PDB file of C-alpha atoms in Angstrom:
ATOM      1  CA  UNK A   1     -81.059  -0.638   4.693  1.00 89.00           C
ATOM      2  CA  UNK A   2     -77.907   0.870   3.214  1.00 94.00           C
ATOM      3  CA  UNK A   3     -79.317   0.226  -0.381  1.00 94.00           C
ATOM      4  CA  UNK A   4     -80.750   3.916  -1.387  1.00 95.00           C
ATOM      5  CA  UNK A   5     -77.836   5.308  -0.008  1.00 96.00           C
ATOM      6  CA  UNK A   6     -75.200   2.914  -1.921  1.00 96.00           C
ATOM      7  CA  UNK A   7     -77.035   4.483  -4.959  1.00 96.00           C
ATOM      8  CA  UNK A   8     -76.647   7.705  -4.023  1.00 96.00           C
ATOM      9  CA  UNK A   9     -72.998   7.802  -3.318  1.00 96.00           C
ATOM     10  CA  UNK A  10     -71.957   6.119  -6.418  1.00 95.00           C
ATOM     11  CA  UNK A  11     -74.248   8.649  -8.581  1.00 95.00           C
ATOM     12  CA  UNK A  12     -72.495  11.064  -7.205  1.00 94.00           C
ATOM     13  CA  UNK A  13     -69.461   9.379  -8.025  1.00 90.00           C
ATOM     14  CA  UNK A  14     -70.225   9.176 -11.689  1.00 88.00           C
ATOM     15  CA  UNK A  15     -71.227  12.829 -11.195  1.00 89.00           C
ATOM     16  CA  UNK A  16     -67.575  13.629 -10.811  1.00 86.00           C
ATOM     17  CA  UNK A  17     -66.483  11.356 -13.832  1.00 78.00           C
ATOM     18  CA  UNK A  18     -65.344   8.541 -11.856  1.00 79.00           C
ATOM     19  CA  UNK A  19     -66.224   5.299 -13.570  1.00 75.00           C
ATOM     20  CA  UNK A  20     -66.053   3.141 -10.224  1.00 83.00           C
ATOM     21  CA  UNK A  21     -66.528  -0.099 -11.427  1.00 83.00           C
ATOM     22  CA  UNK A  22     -64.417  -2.063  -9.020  1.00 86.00           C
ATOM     23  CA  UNK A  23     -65.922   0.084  -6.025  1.00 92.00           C
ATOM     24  CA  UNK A  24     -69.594  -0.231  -6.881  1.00 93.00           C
ATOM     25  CA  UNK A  25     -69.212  -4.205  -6.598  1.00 93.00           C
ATOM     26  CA  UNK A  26     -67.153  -3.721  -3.919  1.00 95.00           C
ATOM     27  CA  UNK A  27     -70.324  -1.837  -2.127  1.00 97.00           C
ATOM     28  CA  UNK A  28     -73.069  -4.321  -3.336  1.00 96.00           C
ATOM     29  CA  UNK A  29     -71.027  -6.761  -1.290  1.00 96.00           C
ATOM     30  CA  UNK A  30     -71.092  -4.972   1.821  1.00 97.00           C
ATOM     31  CA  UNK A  31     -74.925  -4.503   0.770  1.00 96.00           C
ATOM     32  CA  UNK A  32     -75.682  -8.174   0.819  1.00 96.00           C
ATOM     33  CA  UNK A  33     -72.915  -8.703   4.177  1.00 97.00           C
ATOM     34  CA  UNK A  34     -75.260  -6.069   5.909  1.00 96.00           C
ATOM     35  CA  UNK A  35     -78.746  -7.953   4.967  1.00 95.00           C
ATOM     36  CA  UNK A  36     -76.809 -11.009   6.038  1.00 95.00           C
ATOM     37  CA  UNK A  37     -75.624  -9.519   9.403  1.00 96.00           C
ATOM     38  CA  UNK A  38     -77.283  -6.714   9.828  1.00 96.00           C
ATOM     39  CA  UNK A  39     -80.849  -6.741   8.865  1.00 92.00           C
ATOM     40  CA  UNK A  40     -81.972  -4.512  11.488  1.00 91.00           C
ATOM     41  CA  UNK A  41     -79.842  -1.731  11.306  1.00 93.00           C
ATOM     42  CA  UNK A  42     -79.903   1.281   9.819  1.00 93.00           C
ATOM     43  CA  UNK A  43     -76.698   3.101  11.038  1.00 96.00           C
ATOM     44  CA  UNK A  44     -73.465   2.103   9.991  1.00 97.00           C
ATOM     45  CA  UNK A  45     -72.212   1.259  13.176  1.00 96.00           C
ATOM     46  CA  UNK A  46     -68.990   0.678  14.679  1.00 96.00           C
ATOM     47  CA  UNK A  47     -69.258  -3.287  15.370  1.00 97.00           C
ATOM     48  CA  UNK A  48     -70.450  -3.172  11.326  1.00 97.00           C
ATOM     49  CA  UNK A  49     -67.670  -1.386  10.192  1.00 96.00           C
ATOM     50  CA  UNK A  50     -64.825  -3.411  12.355  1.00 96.00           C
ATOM     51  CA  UNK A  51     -66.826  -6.661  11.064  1.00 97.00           C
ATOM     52  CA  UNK A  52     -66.249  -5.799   7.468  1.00 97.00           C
ATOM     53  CA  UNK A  53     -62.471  -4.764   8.299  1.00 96.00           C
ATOM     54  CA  UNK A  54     -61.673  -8.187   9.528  1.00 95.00           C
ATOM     55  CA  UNK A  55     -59.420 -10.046   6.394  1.00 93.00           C
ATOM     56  CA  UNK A  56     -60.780 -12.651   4.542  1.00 92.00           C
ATOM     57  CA  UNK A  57     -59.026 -16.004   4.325  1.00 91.00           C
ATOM     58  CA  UNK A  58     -58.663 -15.692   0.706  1.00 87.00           C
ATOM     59  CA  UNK A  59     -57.658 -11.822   0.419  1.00 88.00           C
ATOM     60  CA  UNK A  60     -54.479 -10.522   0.216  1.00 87.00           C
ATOM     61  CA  UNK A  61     -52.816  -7.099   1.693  1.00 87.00           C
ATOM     62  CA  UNK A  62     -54.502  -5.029  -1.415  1.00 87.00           C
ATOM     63  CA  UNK A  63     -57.416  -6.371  -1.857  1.00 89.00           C
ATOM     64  CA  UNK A  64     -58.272  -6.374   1.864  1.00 92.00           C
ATOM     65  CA  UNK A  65     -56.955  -2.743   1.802  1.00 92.00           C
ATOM     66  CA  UNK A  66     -58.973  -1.464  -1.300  1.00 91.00           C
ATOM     67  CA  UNK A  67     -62.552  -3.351   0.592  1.00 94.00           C
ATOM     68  CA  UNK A  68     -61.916  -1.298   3.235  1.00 95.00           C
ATOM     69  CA  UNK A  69     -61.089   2.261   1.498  1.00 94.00           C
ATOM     70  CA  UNK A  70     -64.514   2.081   0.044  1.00 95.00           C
ATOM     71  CA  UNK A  71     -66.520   1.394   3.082  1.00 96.00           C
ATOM     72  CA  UNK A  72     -64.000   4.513   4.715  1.00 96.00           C
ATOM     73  CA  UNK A  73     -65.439   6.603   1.847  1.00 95.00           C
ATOM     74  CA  UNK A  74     -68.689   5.236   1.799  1.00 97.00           C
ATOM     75  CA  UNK A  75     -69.120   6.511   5.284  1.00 97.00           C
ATOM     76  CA  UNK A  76     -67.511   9.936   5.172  1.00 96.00           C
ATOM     77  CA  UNK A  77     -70.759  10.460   2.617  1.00 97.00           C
ATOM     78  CA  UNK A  78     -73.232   9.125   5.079  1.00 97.00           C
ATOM     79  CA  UNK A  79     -71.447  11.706   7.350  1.00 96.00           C
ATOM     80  CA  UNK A  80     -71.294  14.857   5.054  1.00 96.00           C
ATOM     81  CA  UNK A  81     -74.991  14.569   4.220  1.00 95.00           C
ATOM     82  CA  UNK A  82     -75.900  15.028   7.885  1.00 95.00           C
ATOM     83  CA  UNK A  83     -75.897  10.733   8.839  1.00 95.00           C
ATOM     84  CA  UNK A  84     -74.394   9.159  11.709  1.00 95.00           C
ATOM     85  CA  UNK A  85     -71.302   6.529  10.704  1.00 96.00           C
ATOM     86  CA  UNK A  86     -68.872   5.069  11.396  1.00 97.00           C
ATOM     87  CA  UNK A  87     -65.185   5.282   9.725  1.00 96.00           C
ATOM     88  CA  UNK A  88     -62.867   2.347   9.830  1.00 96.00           C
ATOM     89  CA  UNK A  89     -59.318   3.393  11.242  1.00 95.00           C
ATOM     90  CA  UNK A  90     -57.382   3.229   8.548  1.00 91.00           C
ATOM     91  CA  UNK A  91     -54.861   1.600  11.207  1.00 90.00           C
ATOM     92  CA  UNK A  92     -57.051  -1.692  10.343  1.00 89.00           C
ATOM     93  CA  UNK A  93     -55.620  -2.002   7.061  1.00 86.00           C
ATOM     94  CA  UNK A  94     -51.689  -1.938   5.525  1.00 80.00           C
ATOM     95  CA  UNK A  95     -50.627  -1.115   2.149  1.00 80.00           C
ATOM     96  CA  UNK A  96     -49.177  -4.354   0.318  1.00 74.00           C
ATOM     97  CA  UNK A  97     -45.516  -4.788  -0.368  1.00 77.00           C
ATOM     98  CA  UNK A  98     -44.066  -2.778  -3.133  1.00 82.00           C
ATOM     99  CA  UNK A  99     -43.888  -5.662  -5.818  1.00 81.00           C
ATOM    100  CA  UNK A 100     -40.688  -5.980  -7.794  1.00 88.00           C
ATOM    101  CA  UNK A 101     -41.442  -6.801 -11.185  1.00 88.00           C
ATOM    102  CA  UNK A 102     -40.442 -10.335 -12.833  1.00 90.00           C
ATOM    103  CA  UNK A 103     -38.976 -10.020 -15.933  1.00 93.00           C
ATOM    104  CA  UNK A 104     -40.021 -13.026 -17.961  1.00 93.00           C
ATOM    105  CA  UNK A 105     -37.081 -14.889 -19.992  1.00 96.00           C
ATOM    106  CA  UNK A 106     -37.725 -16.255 -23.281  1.00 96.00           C
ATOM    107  CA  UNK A 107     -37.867 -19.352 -22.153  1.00 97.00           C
ATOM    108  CA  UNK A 108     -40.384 -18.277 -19.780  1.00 97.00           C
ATOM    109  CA  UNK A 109     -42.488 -16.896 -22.193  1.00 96.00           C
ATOM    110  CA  UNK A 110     -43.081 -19.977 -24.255  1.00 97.00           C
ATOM    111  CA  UNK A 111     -43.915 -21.937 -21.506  1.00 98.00           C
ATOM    112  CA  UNK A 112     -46.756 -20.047 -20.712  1.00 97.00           C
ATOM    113  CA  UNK A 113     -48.104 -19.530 -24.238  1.00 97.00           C
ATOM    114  CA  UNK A 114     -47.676 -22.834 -24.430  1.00 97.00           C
ATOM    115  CA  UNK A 115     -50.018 -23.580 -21.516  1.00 97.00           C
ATOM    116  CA  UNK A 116     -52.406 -21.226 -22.336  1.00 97.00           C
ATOM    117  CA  UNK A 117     -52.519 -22.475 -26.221  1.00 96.00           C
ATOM    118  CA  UNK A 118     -53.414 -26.047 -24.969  1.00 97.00           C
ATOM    119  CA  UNK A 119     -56.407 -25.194 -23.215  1.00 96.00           C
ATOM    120  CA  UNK A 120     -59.536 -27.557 -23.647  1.00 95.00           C
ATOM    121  CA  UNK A 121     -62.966 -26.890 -24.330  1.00 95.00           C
ATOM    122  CA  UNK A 122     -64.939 -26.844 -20.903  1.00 93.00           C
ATOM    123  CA  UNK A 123     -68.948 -26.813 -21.363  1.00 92.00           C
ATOM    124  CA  UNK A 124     -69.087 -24.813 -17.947  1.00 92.00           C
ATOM    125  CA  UNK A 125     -67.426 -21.708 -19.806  1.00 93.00           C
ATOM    126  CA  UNK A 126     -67.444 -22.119 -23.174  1.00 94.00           C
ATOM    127  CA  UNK A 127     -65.421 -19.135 -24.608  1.00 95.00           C
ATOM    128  CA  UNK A 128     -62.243 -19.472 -22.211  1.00 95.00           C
ATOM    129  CA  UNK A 129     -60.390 -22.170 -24.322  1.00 96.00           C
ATOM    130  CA  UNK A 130     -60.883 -19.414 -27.176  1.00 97.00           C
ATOM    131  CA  UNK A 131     -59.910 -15.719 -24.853  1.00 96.00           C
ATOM    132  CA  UNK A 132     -57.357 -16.920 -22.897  1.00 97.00           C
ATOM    133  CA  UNK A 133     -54.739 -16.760 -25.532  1.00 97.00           C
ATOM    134  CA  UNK A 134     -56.226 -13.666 -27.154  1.00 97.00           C
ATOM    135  CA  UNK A 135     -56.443 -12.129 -23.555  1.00 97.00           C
ATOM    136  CA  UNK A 136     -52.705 -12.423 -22.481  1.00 97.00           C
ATOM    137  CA  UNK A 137     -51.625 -11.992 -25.595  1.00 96.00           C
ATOM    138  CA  UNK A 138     -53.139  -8.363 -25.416  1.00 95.00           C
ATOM    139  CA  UNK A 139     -51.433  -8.014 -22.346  1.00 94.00           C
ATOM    140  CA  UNK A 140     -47.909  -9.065 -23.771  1.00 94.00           C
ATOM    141  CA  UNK A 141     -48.225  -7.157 -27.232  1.00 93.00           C
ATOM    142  CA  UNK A 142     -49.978  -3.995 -26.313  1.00 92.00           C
ATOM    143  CA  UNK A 143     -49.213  -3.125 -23.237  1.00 90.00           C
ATOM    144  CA  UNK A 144     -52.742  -3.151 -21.269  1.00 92.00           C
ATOM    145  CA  UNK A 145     -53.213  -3.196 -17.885  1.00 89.00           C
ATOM    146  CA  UNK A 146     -55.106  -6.654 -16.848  1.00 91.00           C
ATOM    147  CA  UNK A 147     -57.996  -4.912 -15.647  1.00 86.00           C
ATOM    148  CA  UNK A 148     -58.105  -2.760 -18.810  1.00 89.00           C
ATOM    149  CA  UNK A 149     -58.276  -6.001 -21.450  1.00 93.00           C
ATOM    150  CA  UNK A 150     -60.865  -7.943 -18.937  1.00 92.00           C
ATOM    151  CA  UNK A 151     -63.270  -5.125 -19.227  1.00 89.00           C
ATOM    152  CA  UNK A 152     -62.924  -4.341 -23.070  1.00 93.00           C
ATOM    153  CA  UNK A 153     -66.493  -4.065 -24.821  1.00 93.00           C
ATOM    154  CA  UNK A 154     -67.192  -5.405 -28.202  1.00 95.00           C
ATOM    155  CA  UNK A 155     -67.484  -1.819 -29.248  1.00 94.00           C
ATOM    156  CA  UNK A 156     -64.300  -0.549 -28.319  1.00 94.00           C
ATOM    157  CA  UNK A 157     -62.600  -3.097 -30.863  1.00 95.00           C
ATOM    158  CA  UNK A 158     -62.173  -1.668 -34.502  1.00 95.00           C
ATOM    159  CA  UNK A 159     -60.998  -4.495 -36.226  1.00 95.00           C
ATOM    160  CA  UNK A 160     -61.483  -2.983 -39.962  1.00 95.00           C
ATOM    161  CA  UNK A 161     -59.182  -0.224 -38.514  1.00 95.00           C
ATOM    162  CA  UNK A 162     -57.242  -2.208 -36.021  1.00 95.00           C
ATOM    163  CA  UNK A 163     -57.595  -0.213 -33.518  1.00 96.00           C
ATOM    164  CA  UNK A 164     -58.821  -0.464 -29.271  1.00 95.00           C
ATOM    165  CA  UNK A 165     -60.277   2.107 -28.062  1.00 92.00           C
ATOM    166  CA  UNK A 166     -59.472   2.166 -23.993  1.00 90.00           C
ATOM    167  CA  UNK A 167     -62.339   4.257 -21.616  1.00 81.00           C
ATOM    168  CA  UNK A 168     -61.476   5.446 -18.707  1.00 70.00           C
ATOM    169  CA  UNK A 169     -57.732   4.375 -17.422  1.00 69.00           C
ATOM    170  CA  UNK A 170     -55.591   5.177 -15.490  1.00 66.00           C
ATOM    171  CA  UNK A 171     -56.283   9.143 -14.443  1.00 60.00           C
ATOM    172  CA  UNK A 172     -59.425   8.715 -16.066  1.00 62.00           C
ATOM    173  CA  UNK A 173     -58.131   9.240 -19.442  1.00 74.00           C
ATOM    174  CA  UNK A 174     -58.995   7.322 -22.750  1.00 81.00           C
ATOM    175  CA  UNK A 175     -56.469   6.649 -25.181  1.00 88.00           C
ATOM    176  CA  UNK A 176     -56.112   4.259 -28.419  1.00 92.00           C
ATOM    177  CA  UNK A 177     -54.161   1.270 -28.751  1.00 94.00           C
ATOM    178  CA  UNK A 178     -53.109   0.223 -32.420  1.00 95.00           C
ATOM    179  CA  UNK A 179     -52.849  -3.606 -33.039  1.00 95.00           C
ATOM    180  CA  UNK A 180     -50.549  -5.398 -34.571  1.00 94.00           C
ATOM    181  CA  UNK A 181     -51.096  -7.502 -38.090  1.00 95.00           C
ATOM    182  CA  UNK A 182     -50.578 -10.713 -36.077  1.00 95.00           C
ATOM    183  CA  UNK A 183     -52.727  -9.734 -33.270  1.00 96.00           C
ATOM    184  CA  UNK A 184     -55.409  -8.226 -34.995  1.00 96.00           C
ATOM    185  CA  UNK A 185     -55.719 -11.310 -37.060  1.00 97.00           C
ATOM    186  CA  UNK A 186     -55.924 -12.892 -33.803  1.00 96.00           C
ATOM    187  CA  UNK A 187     -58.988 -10.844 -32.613  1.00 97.00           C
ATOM    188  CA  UNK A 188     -60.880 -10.983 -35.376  1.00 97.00           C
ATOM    189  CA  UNK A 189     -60.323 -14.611 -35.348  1.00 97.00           C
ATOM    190  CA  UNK A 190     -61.301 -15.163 -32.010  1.00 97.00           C
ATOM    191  CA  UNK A 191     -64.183 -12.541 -32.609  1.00 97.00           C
ATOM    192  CA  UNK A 192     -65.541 -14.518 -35.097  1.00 97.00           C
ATOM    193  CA  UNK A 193     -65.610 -17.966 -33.070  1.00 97.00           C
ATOM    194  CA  UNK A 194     -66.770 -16.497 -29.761  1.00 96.00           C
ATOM    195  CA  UNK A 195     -70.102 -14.448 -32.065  1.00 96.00           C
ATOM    196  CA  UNK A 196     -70.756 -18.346 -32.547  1.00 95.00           C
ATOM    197  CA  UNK A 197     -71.238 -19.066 -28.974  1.00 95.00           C
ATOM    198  CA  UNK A 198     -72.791 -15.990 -27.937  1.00 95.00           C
ATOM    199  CA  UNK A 199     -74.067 -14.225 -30.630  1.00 93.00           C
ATOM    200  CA  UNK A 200     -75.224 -10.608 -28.693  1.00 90.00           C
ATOM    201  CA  UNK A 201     -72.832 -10.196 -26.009  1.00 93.00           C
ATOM    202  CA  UNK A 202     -71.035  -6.916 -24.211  1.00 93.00           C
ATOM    203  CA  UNK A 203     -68.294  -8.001 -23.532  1.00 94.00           C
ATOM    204  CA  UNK A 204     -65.196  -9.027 -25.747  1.00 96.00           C
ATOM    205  CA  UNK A 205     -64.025 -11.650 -23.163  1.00 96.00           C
ATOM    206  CA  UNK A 206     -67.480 -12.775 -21.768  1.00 94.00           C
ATOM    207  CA  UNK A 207     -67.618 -15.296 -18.503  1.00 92.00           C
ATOM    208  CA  UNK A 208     -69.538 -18.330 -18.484  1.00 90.00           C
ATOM    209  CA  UNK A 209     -72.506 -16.435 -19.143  1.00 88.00           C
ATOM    210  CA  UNK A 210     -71.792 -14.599 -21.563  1.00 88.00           C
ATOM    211  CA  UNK A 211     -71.753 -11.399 -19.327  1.00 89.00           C
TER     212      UNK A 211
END
């Protein structure tokens, strides 16, 4: 029932140059918890909205927090368009620990490289033996955030240039990353192999799918 409106909100969202990614599948969720739950109504109602604040067994502090912020905004639009909702309290939800950061010894670091080289071909995802090491290896030598490399498109690479271009950070602002020799070789490497296994694909990292 929520559907049309779900579209609505996040047009307007992209409207105001917000690329919403994470909050959009966030709000297909609570589409498909609603037809679940819900099939009848057509109000976001109080017992909905406390329903969808209870924590998940698998969710942490921020991720339960960030669930709920959308629904919270997703209802103050029902509201300013003229639509009865509900808001959750934002008392149902705490922000997460500030995390200290580990810094990772040298020792540390080969360890985990070493790991992630070893990987072994797995016919249920075919490409992740192959991104994996390219993926953190992004992370280490250039500085992106994790959510930034994970949703890199084939056509922000450059790899005659050497060059990433990154849509849409932090702030909303785009800015270029240049590669290193040794990690460029290692993306066009791993570009090459991965065009193999699925020849048209979006994504640089694909899942399973290829998606």
């Amino acid at each position: 029932a929520f559907r049309e409106m779900i579209d609505a909100f996040v047009a307007q969202k992209h409207a105001l140059g917000y690329p919403y990614q994470d909050s959009e599948r966030i709000l297909n969720v609570f589409d498909k918890f609603c037809h679940k739950h819900y099939r009848q109504k057509k109000v976001l109602t109080r017992d909905i909205g406390l329903h969808w604040a209870i924590r998940w067994n698998s969710e942490g502090r921020g991720g339960h927090r960030n669930r709920v912020m959308v629904i919270r905004e997703f209802a103050k639009f029902l509201k300013s368009i003229g639509q009865e909702a509900f808001i959750i309290p934002i008392e149902l939800t705490r922000k997460p620990a500030r995390i200290v950061p580990h810094i990772y010894t040298q020792d540390e670091l080969h360890a985990f490289f070493k790991v992630i080289d070893s990987l072994k071909y797995c016919s249920s995802s075919p490409a992740r033996h192959l991104g994996c090491p390219v993926y953190f290896r992004l992370l280490y030598c250039c500085g992106l955030r994790p959510a930034e490399a994970r949703q890199l498109l084939v056509k922000n690479f450059d790899l005659d240039k050497g060059i990433i271009t990154i849509i849409e950070s932090k702030g909303h602002k785009d800015r270029i990353v240049v590669l290193q020799p040794d990690v460029l070789a290692l993306c066009v490497k791993y570009h090459a192999l991965v065009s193999k296994i699925f020849p048209v694909r979006k994504y640089f990292f694909p899942n399973q799918n290829g998606t």
